[in-house]
mmCIF file with all atom_site columns, C-alpha atoms in Angstrom:
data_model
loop_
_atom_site.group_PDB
_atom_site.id
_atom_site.type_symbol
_atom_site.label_atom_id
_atom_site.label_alt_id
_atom_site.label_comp_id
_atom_site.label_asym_id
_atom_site.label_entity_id
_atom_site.label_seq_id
_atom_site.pdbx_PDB_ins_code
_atom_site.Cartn_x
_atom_site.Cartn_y
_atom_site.Cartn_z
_atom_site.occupancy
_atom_site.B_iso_or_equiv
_atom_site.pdbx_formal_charge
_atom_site.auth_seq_id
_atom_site.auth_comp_id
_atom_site.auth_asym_id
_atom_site.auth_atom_id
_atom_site.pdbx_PDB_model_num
ATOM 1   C CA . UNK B 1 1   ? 95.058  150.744 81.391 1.00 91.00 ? 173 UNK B CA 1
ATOM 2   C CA . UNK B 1 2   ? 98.685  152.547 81.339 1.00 96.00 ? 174 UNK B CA 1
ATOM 3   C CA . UNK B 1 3   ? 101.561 150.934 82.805 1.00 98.00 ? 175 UNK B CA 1
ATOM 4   C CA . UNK B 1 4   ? 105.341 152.925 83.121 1.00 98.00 ? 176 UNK B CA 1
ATOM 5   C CA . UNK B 1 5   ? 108.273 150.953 83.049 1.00 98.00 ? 177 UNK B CA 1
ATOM 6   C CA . UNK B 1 6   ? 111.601 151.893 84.367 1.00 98.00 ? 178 UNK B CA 1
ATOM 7   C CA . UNK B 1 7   ? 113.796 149.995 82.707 1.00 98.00 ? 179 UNK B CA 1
ATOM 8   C CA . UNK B 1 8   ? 118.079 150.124 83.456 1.00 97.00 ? 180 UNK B CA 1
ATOM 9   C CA . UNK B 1 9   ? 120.513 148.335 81.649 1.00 96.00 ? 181 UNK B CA 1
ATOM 10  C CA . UNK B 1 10  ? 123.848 148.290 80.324 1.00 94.00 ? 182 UNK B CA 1
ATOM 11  C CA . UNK B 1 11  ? 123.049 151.523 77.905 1.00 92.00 ? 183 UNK B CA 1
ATOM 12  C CA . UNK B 1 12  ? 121.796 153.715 81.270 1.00 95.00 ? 184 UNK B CA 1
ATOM 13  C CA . UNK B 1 13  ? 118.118 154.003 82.477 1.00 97.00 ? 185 UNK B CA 1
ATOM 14  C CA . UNK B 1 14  ? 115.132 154.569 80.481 1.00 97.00 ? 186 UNK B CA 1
ATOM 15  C CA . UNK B 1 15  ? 111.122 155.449 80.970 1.00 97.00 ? 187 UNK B CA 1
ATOM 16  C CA . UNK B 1 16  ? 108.780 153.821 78.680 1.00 98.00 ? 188 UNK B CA 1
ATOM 17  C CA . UNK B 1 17  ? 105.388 153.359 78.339 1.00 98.00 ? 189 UNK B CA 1
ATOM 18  C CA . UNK B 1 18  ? 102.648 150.671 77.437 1.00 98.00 ? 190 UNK B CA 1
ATOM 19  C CA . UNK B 1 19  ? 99.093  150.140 77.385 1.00 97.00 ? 191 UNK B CA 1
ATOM 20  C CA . UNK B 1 20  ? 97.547  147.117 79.015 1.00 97.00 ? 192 UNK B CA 1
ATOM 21  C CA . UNK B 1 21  ? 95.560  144.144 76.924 1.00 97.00 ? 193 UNK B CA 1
ATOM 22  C CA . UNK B 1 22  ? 91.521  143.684 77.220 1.00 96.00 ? 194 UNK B CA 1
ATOM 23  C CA . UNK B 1 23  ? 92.114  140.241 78.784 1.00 96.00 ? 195 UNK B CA 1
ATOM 24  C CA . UNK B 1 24  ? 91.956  139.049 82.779 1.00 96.00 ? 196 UNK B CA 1
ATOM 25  C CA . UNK B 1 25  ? 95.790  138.380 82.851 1.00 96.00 ? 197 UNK B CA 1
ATOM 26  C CA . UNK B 1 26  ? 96.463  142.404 81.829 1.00 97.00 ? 198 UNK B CA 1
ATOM 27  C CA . UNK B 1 27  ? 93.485  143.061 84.716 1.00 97.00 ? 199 UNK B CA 1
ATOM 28  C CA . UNK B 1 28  ? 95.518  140.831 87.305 1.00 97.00 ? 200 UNK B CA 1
ATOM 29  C CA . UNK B 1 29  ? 98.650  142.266 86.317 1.00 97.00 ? 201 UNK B CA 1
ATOM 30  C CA . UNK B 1 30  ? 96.967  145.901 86.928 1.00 97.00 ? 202 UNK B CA 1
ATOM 31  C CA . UNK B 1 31  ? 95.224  144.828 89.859 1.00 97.00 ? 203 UNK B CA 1
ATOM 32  C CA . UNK B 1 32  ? 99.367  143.845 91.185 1.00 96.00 ? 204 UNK B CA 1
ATOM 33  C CA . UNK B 1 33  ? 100.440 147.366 90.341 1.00 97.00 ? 205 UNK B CA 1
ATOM 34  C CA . UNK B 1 34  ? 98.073  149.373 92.067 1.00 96.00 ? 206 UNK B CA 1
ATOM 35  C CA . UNK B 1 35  ? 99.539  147.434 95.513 1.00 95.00 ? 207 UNK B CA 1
ATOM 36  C CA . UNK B 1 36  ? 102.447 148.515 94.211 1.00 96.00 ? 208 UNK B CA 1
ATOM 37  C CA . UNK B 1 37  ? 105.456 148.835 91.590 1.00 97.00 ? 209 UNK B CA 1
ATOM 38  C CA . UNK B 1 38  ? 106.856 145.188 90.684 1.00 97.00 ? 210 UNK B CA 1
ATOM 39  C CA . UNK B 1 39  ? 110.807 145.005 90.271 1.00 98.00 ? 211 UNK B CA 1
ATOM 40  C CA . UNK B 1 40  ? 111.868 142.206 87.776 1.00 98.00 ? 212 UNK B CA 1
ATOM 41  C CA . UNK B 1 41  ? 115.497 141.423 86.942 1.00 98.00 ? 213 UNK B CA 1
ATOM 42  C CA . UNK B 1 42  ? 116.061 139.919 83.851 1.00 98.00 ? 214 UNK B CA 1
ATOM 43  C CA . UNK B 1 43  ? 117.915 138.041 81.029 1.00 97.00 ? 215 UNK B CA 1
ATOM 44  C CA . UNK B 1 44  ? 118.116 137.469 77.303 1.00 95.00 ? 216 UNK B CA 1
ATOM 45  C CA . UNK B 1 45  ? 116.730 134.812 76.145 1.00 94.00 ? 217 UNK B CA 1
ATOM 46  C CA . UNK B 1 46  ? 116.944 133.623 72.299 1.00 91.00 ? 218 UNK B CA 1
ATOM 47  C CA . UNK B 1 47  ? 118.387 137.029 71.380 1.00 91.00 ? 219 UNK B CA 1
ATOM 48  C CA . UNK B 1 48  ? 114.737 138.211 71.138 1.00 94.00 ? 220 UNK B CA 1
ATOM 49  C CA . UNK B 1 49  ? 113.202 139.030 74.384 1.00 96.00 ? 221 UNK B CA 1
ATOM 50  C CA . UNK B 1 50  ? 114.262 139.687 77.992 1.00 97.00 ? 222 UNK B CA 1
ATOM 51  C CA . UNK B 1 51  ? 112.567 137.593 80.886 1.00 98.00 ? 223 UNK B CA 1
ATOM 52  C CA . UNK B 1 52  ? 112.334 137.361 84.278 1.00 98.00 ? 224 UNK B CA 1
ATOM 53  C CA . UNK B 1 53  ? 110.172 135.717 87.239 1.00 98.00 ? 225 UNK B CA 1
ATOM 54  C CA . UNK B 1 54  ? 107.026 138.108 88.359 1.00 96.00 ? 226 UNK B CA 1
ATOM 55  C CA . UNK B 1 55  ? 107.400 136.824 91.602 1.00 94.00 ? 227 UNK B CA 1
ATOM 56  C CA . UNK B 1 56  ? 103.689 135.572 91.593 1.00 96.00 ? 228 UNK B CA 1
ATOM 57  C CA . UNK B 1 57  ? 101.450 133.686 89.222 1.00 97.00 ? 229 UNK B CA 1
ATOM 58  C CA . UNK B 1 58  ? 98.647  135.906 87.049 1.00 97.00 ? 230 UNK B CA 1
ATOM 59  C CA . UNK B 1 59  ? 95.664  133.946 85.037 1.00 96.00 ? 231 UNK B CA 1
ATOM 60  C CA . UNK B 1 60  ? 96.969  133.194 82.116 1.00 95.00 ? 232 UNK B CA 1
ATOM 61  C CA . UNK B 1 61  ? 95.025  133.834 78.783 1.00 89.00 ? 233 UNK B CA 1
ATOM 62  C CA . UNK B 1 62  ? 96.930  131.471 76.230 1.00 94.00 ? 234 UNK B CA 1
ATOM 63  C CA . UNK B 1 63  ? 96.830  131.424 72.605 1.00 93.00 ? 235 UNK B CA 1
ATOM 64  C CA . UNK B 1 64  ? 99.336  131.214 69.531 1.00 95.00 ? 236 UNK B CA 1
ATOM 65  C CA . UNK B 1 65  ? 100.897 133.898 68.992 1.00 94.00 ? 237 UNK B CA 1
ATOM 66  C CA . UNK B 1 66  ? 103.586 135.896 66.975 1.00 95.00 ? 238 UNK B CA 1
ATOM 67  C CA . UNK B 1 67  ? 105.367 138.415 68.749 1.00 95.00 ? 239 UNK B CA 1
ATOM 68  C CA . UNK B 1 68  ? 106.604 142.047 67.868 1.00 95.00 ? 240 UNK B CA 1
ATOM 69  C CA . UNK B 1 69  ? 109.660 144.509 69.126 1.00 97.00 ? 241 UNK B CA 1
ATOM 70  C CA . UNK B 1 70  ? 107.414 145.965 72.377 1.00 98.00 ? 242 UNK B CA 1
ATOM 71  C CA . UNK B 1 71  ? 105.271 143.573 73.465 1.00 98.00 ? 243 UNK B CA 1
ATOM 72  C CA . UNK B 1 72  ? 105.131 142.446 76.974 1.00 98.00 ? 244 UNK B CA 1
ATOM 73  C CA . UNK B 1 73  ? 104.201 139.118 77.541 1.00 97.00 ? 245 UNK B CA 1
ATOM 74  C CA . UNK B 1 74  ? 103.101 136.479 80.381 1.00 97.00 ? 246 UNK B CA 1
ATOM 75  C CA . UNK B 1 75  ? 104.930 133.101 80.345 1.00 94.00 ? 247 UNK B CA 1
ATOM 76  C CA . UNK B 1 76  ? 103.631 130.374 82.101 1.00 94.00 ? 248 UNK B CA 1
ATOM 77  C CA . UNK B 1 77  ? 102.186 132.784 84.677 1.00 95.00 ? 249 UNK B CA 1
ATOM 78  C CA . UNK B 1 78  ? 104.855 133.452 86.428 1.00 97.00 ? 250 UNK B CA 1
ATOM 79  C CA . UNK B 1 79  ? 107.231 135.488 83.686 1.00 97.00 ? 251 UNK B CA 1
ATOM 80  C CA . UNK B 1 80  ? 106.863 138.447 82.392 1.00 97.00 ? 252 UNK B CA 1
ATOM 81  C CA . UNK B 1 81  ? 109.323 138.985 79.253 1.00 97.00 ? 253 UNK B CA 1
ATOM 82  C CA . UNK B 1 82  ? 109.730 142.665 77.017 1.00 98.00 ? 254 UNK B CA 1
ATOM 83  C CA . UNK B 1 83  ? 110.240 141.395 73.798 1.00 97.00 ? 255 UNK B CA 1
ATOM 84  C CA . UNK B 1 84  ? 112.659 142.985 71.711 1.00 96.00 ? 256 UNK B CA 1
ATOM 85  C CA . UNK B 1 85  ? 112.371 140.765 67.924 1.00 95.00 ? 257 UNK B CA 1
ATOM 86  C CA . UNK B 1 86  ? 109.768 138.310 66.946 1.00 94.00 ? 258 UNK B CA 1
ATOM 87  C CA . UNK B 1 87  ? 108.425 134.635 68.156 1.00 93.00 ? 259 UNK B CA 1
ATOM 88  C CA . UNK B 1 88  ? 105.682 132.434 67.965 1.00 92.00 ? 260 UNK B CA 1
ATOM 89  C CA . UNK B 1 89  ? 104.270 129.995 71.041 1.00 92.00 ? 261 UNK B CA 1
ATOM 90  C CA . UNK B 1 90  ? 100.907 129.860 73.114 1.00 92.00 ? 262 UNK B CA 1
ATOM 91  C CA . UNK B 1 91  ? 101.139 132.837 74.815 1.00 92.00 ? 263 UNK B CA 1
ATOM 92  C CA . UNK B 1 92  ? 99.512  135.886 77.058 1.00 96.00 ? 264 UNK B CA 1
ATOM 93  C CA . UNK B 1 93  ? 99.903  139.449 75.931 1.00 96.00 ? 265 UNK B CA 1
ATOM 94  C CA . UNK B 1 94  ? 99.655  141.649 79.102 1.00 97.00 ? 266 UNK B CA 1
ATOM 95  C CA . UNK B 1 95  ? 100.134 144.636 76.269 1.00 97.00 ? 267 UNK B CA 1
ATOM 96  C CA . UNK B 1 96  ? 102.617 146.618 74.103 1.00 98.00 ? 268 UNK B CA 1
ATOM 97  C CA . UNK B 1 97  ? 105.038 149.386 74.740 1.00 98.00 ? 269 UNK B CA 1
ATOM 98  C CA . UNK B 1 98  ? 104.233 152.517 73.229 1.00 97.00 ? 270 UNK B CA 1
ATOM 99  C CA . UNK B 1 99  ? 105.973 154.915 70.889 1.00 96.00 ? 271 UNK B CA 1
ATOM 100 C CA . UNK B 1 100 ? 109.271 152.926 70.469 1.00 96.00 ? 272 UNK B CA 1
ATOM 101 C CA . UNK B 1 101 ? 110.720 151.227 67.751 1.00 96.00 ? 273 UNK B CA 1
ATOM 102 C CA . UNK B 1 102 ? 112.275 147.741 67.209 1.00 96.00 ? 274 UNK B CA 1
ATOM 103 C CA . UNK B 1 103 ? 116.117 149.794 67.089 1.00 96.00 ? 275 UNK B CA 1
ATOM 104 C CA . UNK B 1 104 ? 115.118 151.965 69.886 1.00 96.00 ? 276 UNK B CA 1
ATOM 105 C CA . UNK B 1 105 ? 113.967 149.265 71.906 1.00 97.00 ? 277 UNK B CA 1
ATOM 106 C CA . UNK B 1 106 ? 117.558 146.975 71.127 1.00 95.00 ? 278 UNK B CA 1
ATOM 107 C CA . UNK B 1 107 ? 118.876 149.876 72.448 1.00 95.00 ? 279 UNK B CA 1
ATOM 108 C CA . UNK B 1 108 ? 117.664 150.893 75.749 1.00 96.00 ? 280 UNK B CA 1
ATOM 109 C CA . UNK B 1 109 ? 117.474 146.783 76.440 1.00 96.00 ? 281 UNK B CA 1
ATOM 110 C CA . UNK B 1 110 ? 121.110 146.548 75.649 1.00 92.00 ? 282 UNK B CA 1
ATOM 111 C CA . UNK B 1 111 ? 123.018 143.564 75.452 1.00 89.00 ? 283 UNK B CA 1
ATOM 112 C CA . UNK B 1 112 ? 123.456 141.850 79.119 1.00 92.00 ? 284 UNK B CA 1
ATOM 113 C CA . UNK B 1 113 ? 120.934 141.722 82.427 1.00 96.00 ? 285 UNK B CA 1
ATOM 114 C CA . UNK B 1 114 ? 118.155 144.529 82.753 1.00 97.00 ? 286 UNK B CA 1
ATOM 115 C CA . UNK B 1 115 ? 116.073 145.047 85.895 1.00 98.00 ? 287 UNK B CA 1
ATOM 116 C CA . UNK B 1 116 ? 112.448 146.591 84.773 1.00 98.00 ? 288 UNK B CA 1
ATOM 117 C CA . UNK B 1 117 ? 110.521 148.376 87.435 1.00 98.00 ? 289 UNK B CA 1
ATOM 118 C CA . UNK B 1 118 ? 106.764 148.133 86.307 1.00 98.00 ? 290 UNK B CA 1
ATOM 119 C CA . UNK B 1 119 ? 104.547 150.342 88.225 1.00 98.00 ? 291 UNK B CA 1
ATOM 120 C CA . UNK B 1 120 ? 100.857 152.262 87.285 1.00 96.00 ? 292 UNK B CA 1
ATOM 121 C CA . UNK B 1 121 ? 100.779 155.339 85.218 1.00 85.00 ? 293 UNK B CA 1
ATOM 122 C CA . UNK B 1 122 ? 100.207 158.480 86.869 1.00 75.00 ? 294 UNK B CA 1
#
């Protein structure tokens, strides 16, 4: 399962890729973007991830984790977050951006509020 994200911030707008997780919350989150494409405003948090309500709650698939520059994460089943630098805490992983670096990623994420348009891969 491929997912596109649209994501534009203070460095322009950007089109990046991920691939899904093999786990029900990834499925659910899928499932969401078939309806349609799911528009998420969102912050920094910690200086190493951006987050913002889903607008609905997803199954959540818990476990401790530590997390990398690109993965895209559930929290508390209502939050999605992009993260950008590492963490550790009980979480899901929906899945992981593809092809991008940690300094790319900083990049396009910039430094103030992003809104992330999530939608399925053609």
């Amino acid at each position: 399962m491929r997912i596109e994200i649209s994501v534009t911030s203070d460095t322009g707008t950007h089109s990046l890729t991920a691939t899904l997780a093999d786990n029900k919350s990834a499925e659910a989150f899928y499932s969401l973007l078939q309806k349609d494409a799911v528009t998420v405003k969102m912050h920094d948090y910690g200086s190493f991830e951006k987050v913002g309500p889903l607008g609905t709650t997803l199954p959540r698939s818990d476990r401790q984790i530590t997390t990398s520059a690109g993965d895209i994460i559930l929290y508390q089943g209502n939050q999605i977050t992009i993260y950008y630098d590492t963490n550790s805490w009980n979480f899901t992983r929906l899945g992981k951006l593809d092809g991008v670096t940690q300094a790319e990623l900083k990049k396009i994420l910039g430094t103030g509020d992003v809104t992330a348009v999530f939608s399925v891969k053609e």
